[in-house]
Amino acid sequence: MSGRGGHSAPGAAAQDEALAAAVHELRTPLTAIRALAELMQDSPDMDPAQRDGFLSIIVDESARLGRLVDGILDAARLGSAFADGKMAALDPAALLRDAAAVVRPWLAGRGVALGLDLAPAPAICGDRDRLLQVVLNLLSNAGKFAPEGRGRVAAALRPAPGGVEISVTDNGPGIPPAEYEAIFLPWHQSGARADRPKGTGLGLPLSRAIARCHGGDITAEPAPQRGARLVLTLPLDPAEREGNP
Amino acid sequence: MTRTVLIADDEPNIVVSLEFLLKREGHRVLVARDGAEALAMIRAERPSLVLLDAMMPGLSGFDLCETIRSDPDLSGIRIVMLTARSREADQARAMGAGADAFVAKPFSTRDLAGRIRELLA
């Protein structure tokens, strides 16, 4: 497990570990697809309703495989994402508003209210697409855990020492303090709780890796009330630092 | 001959396939979603064979296998360990824990059915 103080970009060992975890995770949908397809092949007299059920599972598991492959490709691209001239000065408030606009319809469909609290904050420097991916992940993660029909997600932007802080708080079941670090491991305890929303298992690890590549971080903190609170910190744009010694 | 077989796996779609396969083989099928539930069902129902996912939440398949093997009341139960981790160390651990067979995911249902027939023969 990485310590709270370790802010290095994902190294070779971490990538090897992520690859091993990815291979493990890919085998689960593959197992269902192969098994069900073989059973259909070997059971020509199968009840049509049963066959339809198997086909639905195969389609769903194929989609799950596709999402996993996308996540793995995202991870593989991490190393090159920051060397292709995409770093630029960004308004963090605009980043948060843009991400909120993307997820708001989905949240509304689940009966989850999204509140934004944007304090004046200085510009940051980053790859907009990557950071948007991170904020989207934090918001959608919160939306998944917030209770359907009476969920609340609160996203706040604040200036912080040397940068800005974007916090996302939900009113879901929360994160046990013992798991504050472990939730950032690939496929941490995947499926350990039957009621846990299913994702690719890569969202938070990738998001943290992207934040760290920007010189920032994501940490889990105690929520003011019941629920989870994840905090993304990002450093100031160098031009801002020079102008604000 | 109909036997009772228990599936212990927390992946519902894999359970669907295993349940169909075992029923097609003519067996009575029990399903547990985690290790603790599986152990309770094994004690209550004494299945002839259990299919254990190695990576279940809580009591893992490895732990459950060791627990079954250390309980004289449960002797004779055949154990097949299923795992999505195909490393040799995992196979060695499964066999060390007392499993009769180790099957890597994704498995062929034809091969798995063959192994189960052999173990129940």
mmCIF file of C-alpha atoms in Angstrom:
data_model
loop_
_atom_site.group_PDB
_atom_site.id
_atom_site.type_symbol
_atom_site.label_atom_id
_atom_site.label_comp_id
_atom_site.label_asym_id
_atom_site.label_seq_id
_atom_site.Cartn_x
_atom_site.Cartn_y
_atom_site.Cartn_z
ATOM 1 C CA MET A 1 0.000 0.000 0.000
ATOM 2 C CA SER A 2 1.333 3.448 -0.852
ATOM 3 C CA GLY A 3 1.734 5.822 2.040
ATOM 4 C CA ARG A 4 -0.060 9.113 2.324
ATOM 5 C CA GLY A 5 3.234 10.955 1.911
ATOM 6 C CA GLY A 6 4.216 9.193 -1.341
ATOM 7 C CA HIS A 7 3.351 11.551 -4.178
ATOM 8 C CA SER A 8 5.421 10.007 -6.951
ATOM 9 C CA ALA A 9 3.891 9.249 -10.324
ATOM 10 C CA PRO A 10 3.017 5.580 -10.772
ATOM 11 C CA GLY A 11 6.267 3.694 -11.142
ATOM 12 C CA ALA A 12 7.099 0.485 -12.913
ATOM 13 C CA ALA A 13 6.250 -1.661 -9.907
ATOM 14 C CA ALA A 14 2.870 -0.005 -9.525
ATOM 15 C CA GLN A 15 2.189 -0.472 -13.223
ATOM 16 C CA ASP A 16 3.155 -4.159 -13.022
ATOM 17 C CA GLU A 17 0.802 -4.566 -10.098
ATOM 18 C CA ALA A 18 -1.942 -2.774 -11.999
ATOM 19 C CA LEU A 19 -1.367 -5.027 -15.029
ATOM 20 C CA ALA A 20 -1.570 -8.174 -12.887
ATOM 21 C CA ALA A 21 -4.765 -6.875 -11.309
ATOM 22 C CA ALA A 22 -6.129 -5.984 -14.761
ATOM 23 C CA VAL A 23 -5.512 -9.486 -16.085
ATOM 24 C CA HIS A 24 -7.255 -10.936 -13.046
ATOM 25 C CA GLU A 25 -10.216 -8.628 -13.521
ATOM 26 C CA LEU A 26 -10.521 -9.323 -17.256
ATOM 27 C CA ARG A 27 -10.856 -13.040 -16.607
ATOM 28 C CA THR A 28 -14.105 -12.683 -14.682
ATOM 29 C CA PRO A 29 -16.338 -11.443 -17.541
ATOM 30 C CA LEU A 30 -14.406 -13.667 -19.951
ATOM 31 C CA THR A 31 -15.279 -16.679 -17.798
ATOM 32 C CA ALA A 32 -18.993 -15.955 -17.943
ATOM 33 C CA ILE A 33 -18.903 -15.278 -21.694
ATOM 34 C CA ARG A 34 -17.003 -18.432 -22.539
ATOM 35 C CA ALA A 35 -18.972 -20.672 -20.192
ATOM 36 C CA LEU A 36 -22.390 -19.454 -21.310
ATOM 37 C CA ALA A 37 -21.479 -19.585 -25.003
ATOM 38 C CA GLU A 38 -20.211 -23.160 -24.647
ATOM 39 C CA LEU A 39 -23.310 -24.198 -22.732
ATOM 40 C CA MET A 40 -25.535 -22.800 -25.500
ATOM 41 C CA GLN A 41 -23.429 -24.549 -28.114
ATOM 42 C CA ASP A 42 -23.691 -27.870 -26.266
ATOM 43 C CA SER A 43 -27.403 -27.529 -25.423
ATOM 44 C CA PRO A 44 -29.294 -27.224 -28.715
ATOM 45 C CA ASP A 45 -32.584 -27.979 -26.963
ATOM 46 C CA MET A 46 -32.184 -25.175 -24.440
ATOM 47 C CA ASP A 47 -35.354 -23.360 -23.423
ATOM 48 C CA PRO A 48 -35.605 -20.140 -25.511
ATOM 49 C CA ALA A 49 -36.113 -17.969 -22.418
ATOM 50 C CA GLN A 50 -32.991 -19.481 -20.874
ATOM 51 C CA ARG A 51 -31.068 -18.862 -24.094
ATOM 52 C CA ASP A 52 -32.234 -15.218 -24.147
ATOM 53 C CA GLY A 53 -31.087 -14.830 -20.551
ATOM 54 C CA PHE A 54 -27.659 -16.228 -21.391
ATOM 55 C CA LEU A 55 -27.367 -13.938 -24.411
ATOM 56 C CA SER A 56 -28.239 -10.896 -22.274
ATOM 57 C CA ILE A 57 -25.507 -11.834 -19.815
ATOM 58 C CA ILE A 58 -23.011 -12.286 -22.646
ATOM 59 C CA VAL A 59 -23.864 -8.822 -23.989
ATOM 60 C CA ASP A 60 -23.565 -7.254 -20.519
ATOM 61 C CA GLU A 61 -20.298 -8.991 -19.758
ATOM 62 C CA SER A 62 -18.895 -8.000 -23.163
ATOM 63 C CA ALA A 63 -19.726 -4.375 -22.327
ATOM 64 C CA ARG A 64 -18.012 -4.803 -18.961
ATOM 65 C CA LEU A 65 -14.940 -6.157 -20.742
ATOM 66 C CA GLY A 66 -14.998 -3.113 -23.035
ATOM 67 C CA ARG A 67 -15.070 -0.758 -20.043
ATOM 68 C CA LEU A 68 -12.209 -2.627 -18.430
ATOM 69 C CA VAL A 69 -10.148 -2.441 -21.617
ATOM 70 C CA ASP A 70 -10.839 1.322 -21.825
ATOM 71 C CA GLY A 71 -9.642 1.718 -18.252
ATOM 72 C CA ILE A 72 -6.506 -0.280 -18.913
ATOM 73 C CA LEU A 73 -5.766 1.792 -22.021
ATOM 74 C CA ASP A 74 -6.255 4.964 -19.972
ATOM 75 C CA ALA A 75 -3.731 3.627 -17.476
ATOM 76 C CA ALA A 76 -1.289 2.738 -20.228
ATOM 77 C CA ARG A 77 -1.575 6.237 -21.688
ATOM 78 C CA LEU A 78 -0.824 7.901 -18.378
ATOM 79 C CA GLY A 79 2.891 7.961 -18.937
ATOM 80 C CA SER A 80 2.639 9.805 -22.232
ATOM 81 C CA ALA A 81 -0.312 12.038 -21.463
ATOM 82 C CA PHE A 82 1.709 14.818 -19.985
ATOM 83 C CA ALA A 83 4.478 15.099 -22.532
ATOM 84 C CA ASP A 84 2.444 16.113 -25.547
ATOM 85 C CA GLY A 85 2.014 19.819 -24.946
ATOM 86 C CA LYS A 86 -1.457 19.669 -23.439
ATOM 87 C CA MET A 87 -0.538 21.427 -20.208
ATOM 88 C CA ALA A 88 -2.095 24.897 -20.022
ATOM 89 C CA ALA A 89 -3.423 27.398 -17.504
ATOM 90 C CA LEU A 90 -6.961 26.431 -16.428
ATOM 91 C CA ASP A 91 -9.759 28.019 -14.450
ATOM 92 C CA PRO A 92 -10.640 25.386 -11.815
ATOM 93 C CA ALA A 93 -14.157 26.814 -11.420
ATOM 94 C CA ALA A 94 -14.821 26.279 -15.137
ATOM 95 C CA LEU A 95 -13.456 22.738 -14.839
ATOM 96 C CA LEU A 96 -15.845 21.931 -12.010
ATOM 97 C CA ARG A 97 -18.817 23.595 -13.756
ATOM 98 C CA ASP A 98 -18.092 21.673 -16.992
ATOM 99 C CA ALA A 99 -17.884 18.357 -15.143
ATOM 100 C CA ALA A 100 -21.079 19.142 -13.216
ATOM 101 C CA ALA A 101 -22.910 19.883 -16.470
ATOM 102 C CA VAL A 102 -21.927 16.451 -17.807
ATOM 103 C CA VAL A 103 -23.041 14.421 -14.792
ATOM 104 C CA ARG A 104 -26.057 16.495 -13.686
ATOM 105 C CA PRO A 105 -28.607 14.784 -15.998
ATOM 106 C CA TRP A 106 -27.439 11.335 -14.889
ATOM 107 C CA LEU A 107 -27.541 12.347 -11.227
ATOM 108 C CA ALA A 108 -31.010 13.857 -11.669
ATOM 109 C CA GLY A 109 -32.159 10.583 -13.213
ATOM 110 C CA ARG A 110 -31.043 8.791 -10.047
ATOM 111 C CA GLY A 111 -32.712 11.343 -7.793
ATOM 112 C CA VAL A 112 -29.387 12.744 -6.602
ATOM 113 C CA ALA A 113 -29.092 16.533 -6.111
ATOM 114 C CA LEU A 114 -25.790 18.160 -7.014
ATOM 115 C CA GLY A 115 -24.718 21.349 -5.251
ATOM 116 C CA LEU A 116 -21.766 23.500 -6.347
ATOM 117 C CA ASP A 117 -19.985 25.921 -4.037
ATOM 118 C CA LEU A 118 -17.315 27.836 -5.958
ATOM 119 C CA ALA A 119 -15.110 30.209 -3.995
ATOM 120 C CA PRO A 120 -12.829 32.524 -6.006
ATOM 121 C CA ALA A 121 -9.715 30.484 -6.757
ATOM 122 C CA PRO A 122 -6.522 31.073 -8.736
ATOM 123 C CA ALA A 123 -5.664 29.395 -12.059
ATOM 124 C CA ILE A 124 -4.031 25.991 -12.114
ATOM 125 C CA CYS A 125 -1.851 24.370 -14.778
ATOM 126 C CA GLY A 126 -2.886 21.058 -16.253
ATOM 127 C CA ASP A 127 -4.162 18.861 -19.048
ATOM 128 C CA ARG A 128 -7.831 19.892 -19.195
ATOM 129 C CA ASP A 129 -9.154 16.602 -20.609
ATOM 130 C CA ARG A 130 -7.338 14.561 -17.983
ATOM 131 C CA LEU A 131 -8.421 16.768 -15.099
ATOM 132 C CA LEU A 132 -11.992 16.809 -16.386
ATOM 133 C CA GLN A 133 -11.832 12.998 -16.345
ATOM 134 C CA VAL A 134 -10.725 13.142 -12.699
ATOM 135 C CA VAL A 135 -13.480 15.520 -11.599
ATOM 136 C CA LEU A 136 -16.074 13.534 -13.554
ATOM 137 C CA ASN A 137 -14.888 10.393 -11.830
ATOM 138 C CA LEU A 138 -15.181 11.971 -8.380
ATOM 139 C CA LEU A 139 -18.686 13.265 -9.125
ATOM 140 C CA SER A 140 -19.952 10.059 -10.694
ATOM 141 C CA ASN A 141 -18.426 7.990 -7.908
ATOM 142 C CA ALA A 142 -20.218 10.119 -5.330
ATOM 143 C CA GLY A 143 -23.424 9.817 -7.376
ATOM 144 C CA LYS A 144 -23.160 6.023 -7.426
ATOM 145 C CA PHE A 145 -22.858 5.790 -3.645
ATOM 146 C CA ALA A 146 -25.430 8.466 -2.787
ATOM 147 C CA PRO A 147 -28.820 6.881 -2.011
ATOM 148 C CA GLU A 148 -31.087 6.793 -5.032
ATOM 149 C CA GLY A 149 -34.028 9.195 -4.757
ATOM 150 C CA ARG A 150 -32.667 11.143 -1.793
ATOM 151 C CA GLY A 151 -29.003 11.475 -2.650
ATOM 152 C CA ARG A 152 -26.924 14.595 -2.269
ATOM 153 C CA VAL A 153 -23.539 15.383 -3.786
ATOM 154 C CA ALA A 154 -21.787 18.592 -2.783
ATOM 155 C CA ALA A 155 -18.786 19.784 -4.798
ATOM 156 C CA ALA A 156 -16.779 22.716 -3.490
ATOM 157 C CA LEU A 157 -13.828 24.690 -4.823
ATOM 158 C CA ARG A 158 -11.550 26.478 -2.348
ATOM 159 C CA PRO A 159 -8.145 28.106 -2.556
ATOM 160 C CA ALA A 160 -5.589 26.030 -0.639
ATOM 161 C CA PRO A 161 -1.961 26.646 0.322
ATOM 162 C CA GLY A 162 -0.008 26.568 -2.944
ATOM 163 C CA GLY A 163 -3.011 25.632 -5.047
ATOM 164 C CA VAL A 164 -6.692 24.804 -5.020
ATOM 165 C CA GLU A 165 -8.835 22.151 -3.412
ATOM 166 C CA ILE A 166 -11.880 20.525 -4.992
ATOM 167 C CA SER A 167 -13.866 18.440 -2.525
ATOM 168 C CA VAL A 168 -16.726 16.104 -3.410
ATOM 169 C CA THR A 169 -18.956 14.934 -0.573
ATOM 170 C CA ASP A 170 -21.905 12.535 -0.769
ATOM 171 C CA ASN A 171 -24.496 11.269 1.693
ATOM 172 C CA GLY A 172 -23.885 7.586 0.947
ATOM 173 C CA PRO A 173 -22.611 4.900 3.326
ATOM 174 C CA GLY A 174 -19.166 6.539 3.644
ATOM 175 C CA ILE A 175 -15.687 5.041 3.655
ATOM 176 C CA PRO A 176 -14.293 3.324 6.766
ATOM 177 C CA PRO A 177 -11.137 5.215 7.846
ATOM 178 C CA ALA A 178 -9.158 1.969 7.537
ATOM 179 C CA GLU A 179 -9.875 2.061 3.786
ATOM 180 C CA TYR A 180 -8.904 5.682 3.128
ATOM 181 C CA GLU A 181 -5.760 4.556 1.294
ATOM 182 C CA ALA A 182 -6.891 1.151 0.051
ATOM 183 C CA ILE A 183 -9.696 2.622 -2.086
ATOM 184 C CA PHE A 184 -6.981 3.970 -4.385
ATOM 185 C CA LEU A 185 -5.583 0.506 -5.124
ATOM 186 C CA PRO A 186 -6.722 -1.041 -8.423
ATOM 187 C CA TRP A 187 -9.806 -3.192 -7.854
ATOM 188 C CA HIS A 188 -9.555 -2.806 -4.129
ATOM 189 C CA GLN A 189 -11.871 -5.392 -2.522
ATOM 190 C CA SER A 190 -13.779 -5.633 -5.774
ATOM 191 C CA GLY A 191 -17.153 -7.173 -5.045
ATOM 192 C CA ALA A 192 -16.406 -7.463 -1.356
ATOM 193 C CA ARG A 193 -19.824 -6.084 -0.553
ATOM 194 C CA ALA A 194 -22.821 -7.277 -2.451
ATOM 195 C CA ASP A 195 -24.421 -3.809 -2.217
ATOM 196 C CA ARG A 196 -21.368 -2.014 -3.533
ATOM 197 C CA PRO A 197 -21.941 -0.332 -6.907
ATOM 198 C CA LYS A 198 -19.982 -2.056 -9.644
ATOM 199 C CA GLY A 199 -17.453 0.014 -11.559
ATOM 200 C CA THR A 200 -14.319 -0.745 -13.515
ATOM 201 C CA GLY A 201 -12.340 -0.687 -10.269
ATOM 202 C CA LEU A 202 -9.859 1.677 -11.879
ATOM 203 C CA GLY A 203 -11.553 5.073 -11.498
ATOM 204 C CA LEU A 204 -10.001 6.211 -8.247
ATOM 205 C CA PRO A 205 -6.523 4.729 -8.828
ATOM 206 C CA LEU A 206 -6.364 6.386 -12.255
ATOM 207 C CA SER A 207 -7.719 9.651 -10.925
ATOM 208 C CA ARG A 208 -5.128 9.740 -8.182
ATOM 209 C CA ALA A 209 -2.359 8.910 -10.664
ATOM 210 C CA ILE A 210 -3.487 11.795 -12.897
ATOM 211 C CA ALA A 211 -3.653 14.187 -9.933
ATOM 212 C CA ARG A 212 -0.171 13.160 -8.824
ATOM 213 C CA CYS A 213 1.211 13.599 -12.335
ATOM 214 C CA HIS A 214 0.010 17.218 -11.981
ATOM 215 C CA GLY A 215 1.812 17.611 -8.659
ATOM 216 C CA GLY A 216 -1.466 17.246 -6.766
ATOM 217 C CA ASP A 217 -3.223 14.388 -5.016
ATOM 218 C CA ILE A 218 -6.575 12.900 -4.060
ATOM 219 C CA THR A 219 -7.269 11.836 -0.501
ATOM 220 C CA ALA A 220 -10.259 10.525 1.407
ATOM 221 C CA GLU A 221 -11.235 12.528 4.462
ATOM 222 C CA PRO A 222 -13.923 12.237 7.124
ATOM 223 C CA ALA A 223 -17.176 13.746 5.867
ATOM 224 C CA PRO A 224 -18.789 16.389 8.097
ATOM 225 C CA GLN A 225 -21.812 14.097 8.403
ATOM 226 C CA ARG A 226 -22.553 10.567 7.200
ATOM 227 C CA GLY A 227 -21.049 9.951 3.746
ATOM 228 C CA ALA A 228 -17.769 10.015 1.886
ATOM 229 C CA ARG A 229 -15.578 13.014 1.120
ATOM 230 C CA LEU A 230 -12.805 12.931 -1.461
ATOM 231 C CA VAL A 231 -10.501 15.912 -1.867
ATOM 232 C CA LEU A 232 -8.554 16.726 -5.028
ATOM 233 C CA THR A 233 -5.692 19.172 -4.569
ATOM 234 C CA LEU A 234 -3.951 20.792 -7.538
ATOM 235 C CA PRO A 235 -1.038 23.228 -7.523
ATOM 236 C CA LEU A 236 -1.164 26.788 -8.850
ATOM 237 C CA ASP A 237 -0.221 27.676 -12.393
ATOM 238 C CA PRO A 238 3.456 28.759 -12.224
ATOM 239 C CA ALA A 239 2.492 32.201 -13.618
ATOM 240 C CA GLU A 240 0.115 32.611 -10.664
ATOM 241 C CA ARG A 241 2.869 31.628 -8.254
ATOM 242 C CA GLU A 242 5.207 34.246 -9.733
ATOM 243 C CA GLY A 243 2.498 36.869 -9.495
ATOM 244 C CA ASN A 244 1.559 35.796 -5.933
ATOM 245 C CA PRO A 245 4.782 35.110 -4.079
ATOM 246 C CA MET B 1 -26.329 -40.580 -10.172
ATOM 247 C CA THR B 2 -27.620 -37.386 -8.609
ATOM 248 C CA ARG B 3 -25.263 -35.791 -6.136
ATOM 249 C CA THR B 4 -25.433 -32.547 -4.212
ATOM 250 C CA VAL B 5 -22.914 -29.967 -5.423
ATOM 251 C CA LEU B 6 -22.340 -26.568 -3.838
ATOM 252 C CA ILE B 7 -21.180 -23.537 -5.815
ATOM 253 C CA ALA B 8 -19.480 -20.827 -3.763
ATOM 254 C CA ASP B 9 -18.765 -17.785 -5.921
ATOM 255 C CA ASP B 10 -19.646 -14.088 -5.602
ATOM 256 C CA GLU B 11 -19.864 -13.454 -9.363
ATOM 257 C CA PRO B 12 -23.551 -13.970 -10.205
ATOM 258 C CA ASN B 13 -23.070 -14.544 -13.929
ATOM 259 C CA ILE B 14 -20.463 -17.223 -13.329
ATOM 260 C CA VAL B 15 -22.854 -18.855 -10.863
ATOM 261 C CA VAL B 16 -25.547 -18.883 -13.588
ATOM 262 C CA SER B 17 -23.269 -20.831 -15.907
ATOM 263 C CA LEU B 18 -22.071 -23.270 -13.233
ATOM 264 C CA GLU B 19 -25.588 -23.883 -11.988
ATOM 265 C CA PHE B 20 -26.824 -24.690 -15.506
ATOM 266 C CA LEU B 21 -23.838 -26.968 -16.138
ATOM 267 C CA LEU B 22 -24.276 -28.924 -12.913
ATOM 268 C CA LYS B 23 -28.046 -29.297 -13.317
ATOM 269 C CA ARG B 24 -27.496 -30.501 -16.859
ATOM 270 C CA GLU B 25 -25.169 -33.118 -15.376
ATOM 271 C CA GLY B 26 -28.084 -34.205 -13.208
ATOM 272 C CA HIS B 27 -26.936 -32.841 -9.859
ATOM 273 C CA ARG B 28 -28.780 -31.053 -7.080
ATOM 274 C CA VAL B 29 -27.210 -27.593 -6.852
ATOM 275 C CA LEU B 30 -26.730 -25.292 -3.867
ATOM 276 C CA VAL B 31 -25.377 -21.753 -4.213
ATOM 277 C CA ALA B 32 -23.514 -19.643 -1.652
ATOM 278 C CA ARG B 33 -22.374 -16.064 -2.300
ATOM 279 C CA ASP B 34 -19.523 -15.953 0.195
ATOM 280 C CA GLY B 35 -17.307 -18.228 2.232
ATOM 281 C CA ALA B 36 -19.237 -17.992 5.492
ATOM 282 C CA GLU B 37 -22.542 -18.840 3.816
ATOM 283 C CA ALA B 38 -20.831 -21.700 1.990
ATOM 284 C CA LEU B 39 -19.452 -23.174 5.228
ATOM 285 C CA ALA B 40 -22.871 -23.070 6.879
ATOM 286 C CA MET B 41 -24.448 -24.814 3.868
ATOM 287 C CA ILE B 42 -21.661 -27.405 3.723
ATOM 288 C CA ARG B 43 -22.206 -28.274 7.399
ATOM 289 C CA ALA B 44 -25.978 -28.463 6.931
ATOM 290 C CA GLU B 45 -26.167 -30.217 3.563
ATOM 291 C CA ARG B 46 -22.919 -32.253 3.302
ATOM 292 C CA PRO B 47 -22.529 -31.882 -0.485
ATOM 293 C CA SER B 48 -20.502 -34.464 -2.404
ATOM 294 C CA LEU B 49 -18.488 -31.766 -4.136
ATOM 295 C CA VAL B 50 -17.906 -28.036 -3.724
ATOM 296 C CA LEU B 51 -16.767 -25.568 -6.362
ATOM 297 C CA LEU B 52 -14.946 -22.810 -4.499
ATOM 298 C CA ASP B 53 -13.974 -19.449 -5.921
ATOM 299 C CA ALA B 54 -10.573 -18.696 -4.420
ATOM 300 C CA MET B 55 -11.191 -14.953 -4.062
ATOM 301 C CA MET B 56 -14.509 -14.701 -2.271
ATOM 302 C CA PRO B 57 -15.056 -11.823 0.159
ATOM 303 C CA GLY B 58 -14.601 -12.557 3.838
ATOM 304 C CA LEU B 59 -13.660 -16.219 4.201
ATOM 305 C CA SER B 60 -11.716 -16.916 0.982
ATOM 306 C CA GLY B 61 -11.879 -20.151 -0.985
ATOM 307 C CA PHE B 62 -8.409 -21.048 0.273
ATOM 308 C CA ASP B 63 -9.460 -20.504 3.907
ATOM 309 C CA LEU B 64 -12.683 -22.417 3.400
ATOM 310 C CA CYS B 65 -10.802 -25.316 1.786
ATOM 311 C CA GLU B 66 -8.486 -25.532 4.805
ATOM 312 C CA THR B 67 -11.446 -25.366 7.173
ATOM 313 C CA ILE B 68 -13.220 -28.235 5.395
ATOM 314 C CA ARG B 69 -10.082 -30.366 5.379
ATOM 315 C CA SER B 70 -9.427 -29.780 9.069
ATOM 316 C CA ASP B 71 -12.940 -30.902 10.059
ATOM 317 C CA PRO B 72 -13.233 -34.721 10.333
ATOM 318 C CA ASP B 73 -17.024 -34.441 10.056
ATOM 319 C CA LEU B 74 -16.596 -33.080 6.528
ATOM 320 C CA SER B 75 -14.177 -35.697 5.244
ATOM 321 C CA GLY B 76 -14.834 -37.089 1.808
ATOM 322 C CA ILE B 77 -16.092 -33.855 0.286
ATOM 323 C CA ARG B 78 -14.471 -33.247 -3.089
ATOM 324 C CA ILE B 79 -13.160 -29.728 -3.559
ATOM 325 C CA VAL B 80 -12.547 -27.954 -6.875
ATOM 326 C CA MET B 81 -10.918 -24.548 -6.549
ATOM 327 C CA LEU B 82 -11.736 -21.978 -9.229
ATOM 328 C CA THR B 83 -9.571 -18.924 -9.600
ATOM 329 C CA ALA B 84 -9.018 -16.016 -11.961
ATOM 330 C CA ARG B 85 -5.425 -15.914 -10.741
ATOM 331 C CA SER B 86 -3.577 -18.625 -12.614
ATOM 332 C CA ARG B 87 -0.205 -18.142 -11.011
ATOM 333 C CA GLU B 88 1.629 -21.266 -9.979
ATOM 334 C CA ALA B 89 1.748 -19.996 -6.399
ATOM 335 C CA ASP B 90 -2.059 -19.960 -6.298
ATOM 336 C CA GLN B 91 -2.258 -23.476 -7.670
ATOM 337 C CA ALA B 92 0.259 -24.634 -5.076
ATOM 338 C CA ARG B 93 -1.720 -22.871 -2.349
ATOM 339 C CA ALA B 94 -4.957 -24.509 -3.479
ATOM 340 C CA MET B 95 -3.417 -27.951 -3.522
ATOM 341 C CA GLY B 96 -1.662 -27.267 -0.211
ATOM 342 C CA ALA B 97 -5.014 -26.315 1.287
ATOM 343 C CA GLY B 98 -6.321 -29.732 0.272
ATOM 344 C CA ALA B 99 -8.182 -29.061 -2.972
ATOM 345 C CA ASP B 100 -8.711 -32.059 -5.267
ATOM 346 C CA ALA B 101 -8.481 -29.935 -8.413
ATOM 347 C CA PHE B 102 -7.556 -26.428 -9.456
ATOM 348 C CA VAL B 103 -9.319 -24.842 -12.435
ATOM 349 C CA ALA B 104 -8.246 -21.491 -13.877
ATOM 350 C CA LYS B 105 -10.835 -18.986 -15.093
ATOM 351 C CA PRO B 106 -11.858 -18.677 -17.875
ATOM 352 C CA PHE B 107 -12.537 -22.422 -17.903
ATOM 353 C CA SER B 108 -14.049 -24.679 -20.523
ATOM 354 C CA THR B 109 -17.379 -26.022 -19.276
ATOM 355 C CA ARG B 110 -16.606 -29.260 -21.114
ATOM 356 C CA ASP B 111 -13.305 -29.723 -19.273
ATOM 357 C CA LEU B 112 -14.840 -28.734 -15.956
ATOM 358 C CA ALA B 113 -17.719 -31.167 -16.417
ATOM 359 C CA GLY B 114 -15.153 -33.874 -17.152
ATOM 360 C CA ARG B 115 -13.176 -33.125 -13.995
ATOM 361 C CA ILE B 116 -16.332 -33.165 -11.893
ATOM 362 C CA ARG B 117 -17.399 -36.527 -13.372
ATOM 363 C CA GLU B 118 -13.979 -37.972 -12.547
ATOM 364 C CA LEU B 119 -14.066 -36.686 -8.984
ATOM 365 C CA LEU B 120 -17.587 -38.012 -8.366
ATOM 366 C CA ALA B 121 -16.970 -41.384 -10.015
#
